[in-house]
XYZ file of C-alpha atoms in Angstrom:
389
model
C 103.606 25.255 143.879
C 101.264 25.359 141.267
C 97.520 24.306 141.464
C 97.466 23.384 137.457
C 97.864 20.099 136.654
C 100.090 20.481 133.241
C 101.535 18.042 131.343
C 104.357 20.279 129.813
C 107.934 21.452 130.818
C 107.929 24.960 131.456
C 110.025 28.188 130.380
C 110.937 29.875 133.823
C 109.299 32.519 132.878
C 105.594 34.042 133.539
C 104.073 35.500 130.459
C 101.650 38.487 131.045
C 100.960 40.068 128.178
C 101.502 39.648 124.414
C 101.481 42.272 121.352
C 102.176 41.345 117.739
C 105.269 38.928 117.284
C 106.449 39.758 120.937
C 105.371 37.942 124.291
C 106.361 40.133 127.251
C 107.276 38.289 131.302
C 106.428 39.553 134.781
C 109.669 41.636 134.808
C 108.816 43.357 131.439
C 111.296 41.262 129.236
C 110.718 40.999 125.613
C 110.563 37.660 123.867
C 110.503 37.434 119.934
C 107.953 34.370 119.783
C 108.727 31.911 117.364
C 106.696 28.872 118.615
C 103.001 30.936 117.912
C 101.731 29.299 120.535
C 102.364 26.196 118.424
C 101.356 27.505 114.997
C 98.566 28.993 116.321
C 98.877 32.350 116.931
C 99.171 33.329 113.084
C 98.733 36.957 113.055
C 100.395 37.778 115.568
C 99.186 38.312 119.216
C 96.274 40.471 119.960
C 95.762 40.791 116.375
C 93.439 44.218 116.328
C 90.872 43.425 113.949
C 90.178 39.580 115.551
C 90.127 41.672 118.840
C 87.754 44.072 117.129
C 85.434 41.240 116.079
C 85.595 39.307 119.137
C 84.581 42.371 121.431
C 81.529 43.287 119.003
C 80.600 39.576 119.196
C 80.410 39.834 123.289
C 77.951 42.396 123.007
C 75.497 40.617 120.754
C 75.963 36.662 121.586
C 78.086 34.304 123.661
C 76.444 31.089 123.141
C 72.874 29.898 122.891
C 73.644 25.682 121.869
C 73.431 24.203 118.885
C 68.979 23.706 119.464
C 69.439 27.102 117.713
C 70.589 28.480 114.952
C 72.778 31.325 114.998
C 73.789 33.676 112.198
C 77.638 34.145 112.551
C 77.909 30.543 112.877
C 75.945 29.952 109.373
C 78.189 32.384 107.879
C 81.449 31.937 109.401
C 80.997 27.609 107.862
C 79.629 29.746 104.496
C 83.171 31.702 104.449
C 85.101 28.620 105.299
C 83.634 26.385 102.603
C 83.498 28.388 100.245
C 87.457 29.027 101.062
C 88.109 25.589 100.130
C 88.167 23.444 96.331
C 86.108 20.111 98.070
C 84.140 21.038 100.769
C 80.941 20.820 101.774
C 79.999 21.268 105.667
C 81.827 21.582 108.282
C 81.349 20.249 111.641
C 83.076 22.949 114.568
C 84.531 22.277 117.724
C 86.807 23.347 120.269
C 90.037 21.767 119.543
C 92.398 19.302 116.780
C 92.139 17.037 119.192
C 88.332 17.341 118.939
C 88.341 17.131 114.842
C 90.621 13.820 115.216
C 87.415 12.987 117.009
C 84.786 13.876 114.297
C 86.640 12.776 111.776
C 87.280 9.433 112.963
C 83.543 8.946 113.884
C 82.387 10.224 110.816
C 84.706 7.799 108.698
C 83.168 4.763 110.282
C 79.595 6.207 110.242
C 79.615 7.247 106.075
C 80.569 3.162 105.704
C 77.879 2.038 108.158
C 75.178 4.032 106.352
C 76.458 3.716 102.961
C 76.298 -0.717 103.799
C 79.697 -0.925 103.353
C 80.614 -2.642 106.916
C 83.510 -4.392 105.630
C 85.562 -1.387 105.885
C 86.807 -1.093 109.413
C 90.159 -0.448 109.325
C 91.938 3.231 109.260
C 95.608 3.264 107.772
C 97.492 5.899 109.850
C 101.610 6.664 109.482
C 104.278 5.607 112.024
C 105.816 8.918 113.186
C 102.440 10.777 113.020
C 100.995 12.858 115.704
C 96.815 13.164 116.089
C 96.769 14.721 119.583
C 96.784 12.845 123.203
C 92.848 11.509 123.573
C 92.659 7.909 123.570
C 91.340 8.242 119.967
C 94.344 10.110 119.242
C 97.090 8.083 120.894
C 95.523 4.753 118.967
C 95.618 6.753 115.320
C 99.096 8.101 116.412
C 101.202 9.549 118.452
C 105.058 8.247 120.199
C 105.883 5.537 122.455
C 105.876 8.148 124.837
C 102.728 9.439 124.529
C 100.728 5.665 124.389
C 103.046 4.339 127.452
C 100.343 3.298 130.330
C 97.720 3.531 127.858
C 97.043 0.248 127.102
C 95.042 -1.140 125.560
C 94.694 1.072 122.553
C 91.826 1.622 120.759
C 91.480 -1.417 117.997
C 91.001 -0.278 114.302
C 93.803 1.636 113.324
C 97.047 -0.008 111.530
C 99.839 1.944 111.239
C 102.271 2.048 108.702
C 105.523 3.756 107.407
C 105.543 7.301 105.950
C 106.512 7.467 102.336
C 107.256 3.248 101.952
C 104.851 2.517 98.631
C 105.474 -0.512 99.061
C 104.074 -0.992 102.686
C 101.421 1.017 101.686
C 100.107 -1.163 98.860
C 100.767 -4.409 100.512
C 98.694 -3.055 103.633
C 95.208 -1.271 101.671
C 92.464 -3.735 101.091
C 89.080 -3.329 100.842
C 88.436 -3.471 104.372
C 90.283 -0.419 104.740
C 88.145 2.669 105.142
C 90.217 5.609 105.325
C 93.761 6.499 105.265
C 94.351 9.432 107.831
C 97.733 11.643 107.450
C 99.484 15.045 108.124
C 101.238 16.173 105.026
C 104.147 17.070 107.351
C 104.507 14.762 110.122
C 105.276 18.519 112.807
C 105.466 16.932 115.872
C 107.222 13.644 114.334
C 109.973 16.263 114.046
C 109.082 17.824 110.510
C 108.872 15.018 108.003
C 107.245 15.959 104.467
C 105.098 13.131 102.815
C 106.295 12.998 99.408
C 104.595 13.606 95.902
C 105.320 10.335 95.293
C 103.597 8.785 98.044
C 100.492 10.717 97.880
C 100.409 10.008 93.726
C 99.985 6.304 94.856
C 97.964 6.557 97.391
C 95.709 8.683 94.804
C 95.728 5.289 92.376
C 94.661 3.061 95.251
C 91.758 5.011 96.907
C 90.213 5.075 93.156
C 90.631 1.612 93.550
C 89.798 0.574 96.937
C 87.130 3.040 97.713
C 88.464 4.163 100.623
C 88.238 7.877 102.210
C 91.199 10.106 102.414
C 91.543 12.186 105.590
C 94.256 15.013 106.002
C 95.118 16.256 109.225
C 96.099 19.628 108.833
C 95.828 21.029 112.134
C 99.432 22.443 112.181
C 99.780 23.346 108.169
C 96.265 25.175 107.906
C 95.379 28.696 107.826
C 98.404 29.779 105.657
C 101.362 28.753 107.436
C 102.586 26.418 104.425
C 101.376 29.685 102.091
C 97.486 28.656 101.524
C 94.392 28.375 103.341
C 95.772 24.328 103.355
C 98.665 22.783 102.468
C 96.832 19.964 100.200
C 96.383 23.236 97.598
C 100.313 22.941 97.284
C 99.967 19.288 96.522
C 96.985 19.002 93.464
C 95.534 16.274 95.939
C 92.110 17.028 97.082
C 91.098 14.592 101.044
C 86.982 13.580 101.910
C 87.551 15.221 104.894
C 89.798 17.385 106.823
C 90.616 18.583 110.487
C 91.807 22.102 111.269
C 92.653 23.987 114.384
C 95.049 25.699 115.852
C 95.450 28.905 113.607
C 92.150 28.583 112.427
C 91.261 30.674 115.305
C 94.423 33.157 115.641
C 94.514 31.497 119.579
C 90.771 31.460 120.489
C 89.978 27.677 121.387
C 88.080 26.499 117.997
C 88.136 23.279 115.459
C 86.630 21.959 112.847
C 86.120 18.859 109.949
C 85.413 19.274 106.669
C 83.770 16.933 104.607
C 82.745 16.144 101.126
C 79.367 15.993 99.866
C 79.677 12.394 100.011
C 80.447 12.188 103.507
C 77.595 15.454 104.258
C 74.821 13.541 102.639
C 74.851 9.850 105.033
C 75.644 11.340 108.620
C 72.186 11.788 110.204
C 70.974 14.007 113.197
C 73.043 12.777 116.267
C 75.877 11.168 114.855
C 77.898 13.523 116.844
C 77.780 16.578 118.404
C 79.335 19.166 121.028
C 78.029 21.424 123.060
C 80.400 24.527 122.537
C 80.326 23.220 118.608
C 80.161 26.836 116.769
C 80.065 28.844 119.457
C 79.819 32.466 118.788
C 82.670 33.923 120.516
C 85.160 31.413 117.997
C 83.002 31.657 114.945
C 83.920 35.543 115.427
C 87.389 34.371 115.241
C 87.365 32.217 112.486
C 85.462 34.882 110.523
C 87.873 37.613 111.223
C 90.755 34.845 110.597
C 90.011 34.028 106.789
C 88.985 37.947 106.472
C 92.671 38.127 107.275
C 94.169 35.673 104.686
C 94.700 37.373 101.641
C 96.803 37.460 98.657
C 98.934 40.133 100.048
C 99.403 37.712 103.453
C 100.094 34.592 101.612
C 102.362 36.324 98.963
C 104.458 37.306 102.399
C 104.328 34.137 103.549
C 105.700 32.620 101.067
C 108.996 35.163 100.911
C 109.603 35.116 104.794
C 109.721 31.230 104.437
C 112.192 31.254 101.371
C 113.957 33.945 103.575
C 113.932 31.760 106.606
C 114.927 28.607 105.142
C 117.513 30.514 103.603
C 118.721 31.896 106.934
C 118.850 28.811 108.854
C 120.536 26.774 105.788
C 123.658 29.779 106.373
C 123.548 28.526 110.088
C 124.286 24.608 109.033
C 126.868 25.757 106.675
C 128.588 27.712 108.880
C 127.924 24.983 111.945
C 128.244 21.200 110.610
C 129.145 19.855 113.755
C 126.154 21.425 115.653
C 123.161 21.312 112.913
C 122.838 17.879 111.248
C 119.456 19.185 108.703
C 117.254 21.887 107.703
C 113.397 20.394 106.173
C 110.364 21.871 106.342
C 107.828 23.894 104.328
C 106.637 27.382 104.706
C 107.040 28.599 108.144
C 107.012 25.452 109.455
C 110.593 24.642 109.769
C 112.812 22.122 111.632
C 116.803 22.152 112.595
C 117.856 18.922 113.712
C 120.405 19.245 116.092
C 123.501 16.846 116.668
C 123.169 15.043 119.532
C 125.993 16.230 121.366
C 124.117 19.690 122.335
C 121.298 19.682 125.259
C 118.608 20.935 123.380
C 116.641 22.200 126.171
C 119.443 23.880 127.642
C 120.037 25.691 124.157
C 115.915 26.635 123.996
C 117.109 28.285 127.614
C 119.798 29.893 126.141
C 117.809 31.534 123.145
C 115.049 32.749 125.951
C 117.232 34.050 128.015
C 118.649 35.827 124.734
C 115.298 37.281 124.019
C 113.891 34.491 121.139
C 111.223 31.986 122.214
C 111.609 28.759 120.609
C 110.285 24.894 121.543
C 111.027 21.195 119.899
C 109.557 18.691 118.665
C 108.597 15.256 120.162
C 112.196 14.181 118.718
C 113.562 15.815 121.008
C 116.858 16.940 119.043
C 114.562 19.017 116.547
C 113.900 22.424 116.791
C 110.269 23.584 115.788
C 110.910 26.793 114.026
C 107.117 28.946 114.141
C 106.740 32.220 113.536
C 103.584 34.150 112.890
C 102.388 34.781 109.644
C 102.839 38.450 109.817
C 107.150 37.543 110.321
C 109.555 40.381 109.272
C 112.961 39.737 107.975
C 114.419 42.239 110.515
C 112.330 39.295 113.042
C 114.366 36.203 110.990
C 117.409 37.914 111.442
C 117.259 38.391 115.204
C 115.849 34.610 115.534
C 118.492 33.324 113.506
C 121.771 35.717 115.144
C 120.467 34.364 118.422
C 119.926 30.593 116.865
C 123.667 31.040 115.672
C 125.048 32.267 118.763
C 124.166 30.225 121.235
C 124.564 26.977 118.829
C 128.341 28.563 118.454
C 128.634 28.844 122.558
């Protein structure tokens, strides 16, 4: 029995060492992983030149606290800014779940500083997903996740993804921020559309209120930019990142506006692994890694991949009900009639590593960044296969 208390069901397998696309068990089996650790493992496992930097990092610094300042972290929130169209600082961590944090705190801070104490309330979407602290399950999250929660934390309202019309009867001027992903992953891979986000443009001009975009799960080029707002012409106040932000190495962060920068004073938060040295070296060597050439590839494996796994729902009606998603973030919706886990057993044991969403008839479809076709076209014979069995 193990001594780990996890919160997750388990693949029966033990996982010892990883390489590229490939994760490899106890017994030397192959797995062609296309959950990336759960979009975070973007190029690939044991990426060489992240290794690279990480090992010349141990030699010089681990971590010294934030009473100091440290040069890779200086440069590493340089390179990150300056990656992005409305940044201005950005406050690291060790985790999404951690950003949700900052971000949330810094939302009600810029209004208490800036006299505007009327505005209390965050507007968050039904469906949406801001990881499992108590912060987190308030803003979001399933009636699975809150259950034996309560009471929730008071101050967020939310309200139904893509309904304009909710959306305008519920902003007010006591609203302060409206927090979203621009695809609800975990919600089972729901897009907000242009039309939404076009209106909810109009009112935060009008209502003053900030705009925060949770882009843990579409950052760091999975959607075929640094962030997936870049797709979208729609620019947040602040943003939370993770999970591929540090190819795997635990690291977070929120970025804010100039606005936001300017009004939150010494000890309005803090963390004491915030920019430590070891992840700055990862985040460094991360957006060293996200080039032209990388997104370009991106953006053909996904057209590639949507196209492959479009062929499976022709060919299987009865089995696949939709295809949706963006980039190589990707969900099949499965009929109801097939045991989902048992087919994610099925692919495994076939040699393709897959996992589902919190819906739980929606399979998560994440490969790495650096995805092959000749990778798509195992992932999807195997997808077809065992969908056909």
């Amino acid at each position: 029995m193990s001594a780990v208390l996890g919160f997750s069901r388990k693949f029966p397998v033990k996982i010892v060492r990883a390489e590229g696309i490939y994760l490899f068990d106890s017994n030397g089996k192959q797995y062609c992983d296309f959950t990336s650790g759960i979009a975070t493992v973007n190029f690939g496992h044991c990426n060489e030149y992240i290794n690279k930097k990480i090992s010349e990092q141990i030699r010089t610094l681990w971590h010294c606290s934030n009473l100091f300042s440290s040069e890779i972290q200086e440069q590493t929130a340089i390179k990150l800014i300056n990656s992005t169209n409305f940044g201005d600082k950005v406050f690291f961590c060790s985790s999404g779940l951690e950003a949700i944090e900052a971000a949330v705190k810094f939302i009600k801070r810029y209004f208490y500083e800036s006299g505007d104490t009327a505005k209390t309330e965050i507007l968050t979407l039904k469906n949406g997903f801001h990881g499992r602290s108590a912060t987190g399950i308030s803003a979001g999250g399933t009636e699975e996740a809150r259950r034996g929660f309560a009471p929730l934390l008071k101050g967020f309202t939310q309200i139904e993804a893509n309904n304009v019309d909710e959306l305008k009867a519920k902003v007010s001027h006591s609203t302060a921020a409206v927090m979203l992903e621009l695809i609800q992953s975990e919600g089972g891979i729901y897009e907000i559309t242009n039309d939404y986000l076009e209106n909810l443009q109009i009112l935060r001009k009008k209502f003053g209120f900030l705009l925060c975009f949770d882009e843990i799960q579409t950052g760091f080029g999975r959607i075929g930019r640094l962030f997936h707002h870049e797709n979208l012409g729609i620019e947040p106040d602040l943003l939370t990142c993770a999970k591929g932000m540090g190819n795997g190495f635990p690291v977070g962060g929120c970025i804010v506006n100039k606005d936001i920068a300017s009004v939150l004073p010494l000890g309005a938060h803090g963390g004491t692994y915030s920019g430590n040295a070891l992840a700055m070296a990862a985040v460094s060597a991360t957006l060293d890694l996200l080039n032209k050439e990388l997104l370009s590839n991106v953006i053909k494996m996904s057209e590639y991949l949507s196209s492959s796994l479009r062929e499976i729902a022709a060919l299987l009606p009865d089995q696949v009900i939709d295809i949706r998603g963006r980039g190589l973030l990707m969900g099949v919706e499965i009929a109801q009639t097939v045991d989902t886990w048992d087919l994610l057993l099925k692919c495994l044991k076939s040699g393709l590593a897959l996992n589902r969403t919190s819906k739980r008839q929606v399979l998560r479809i994440l490969p790495p960044l650096i995805v092959e076709k000749s990778n798509i076209d195992f992932a999807a014979e195997v997808l077809y296969k065992n969908l056909k069995s």
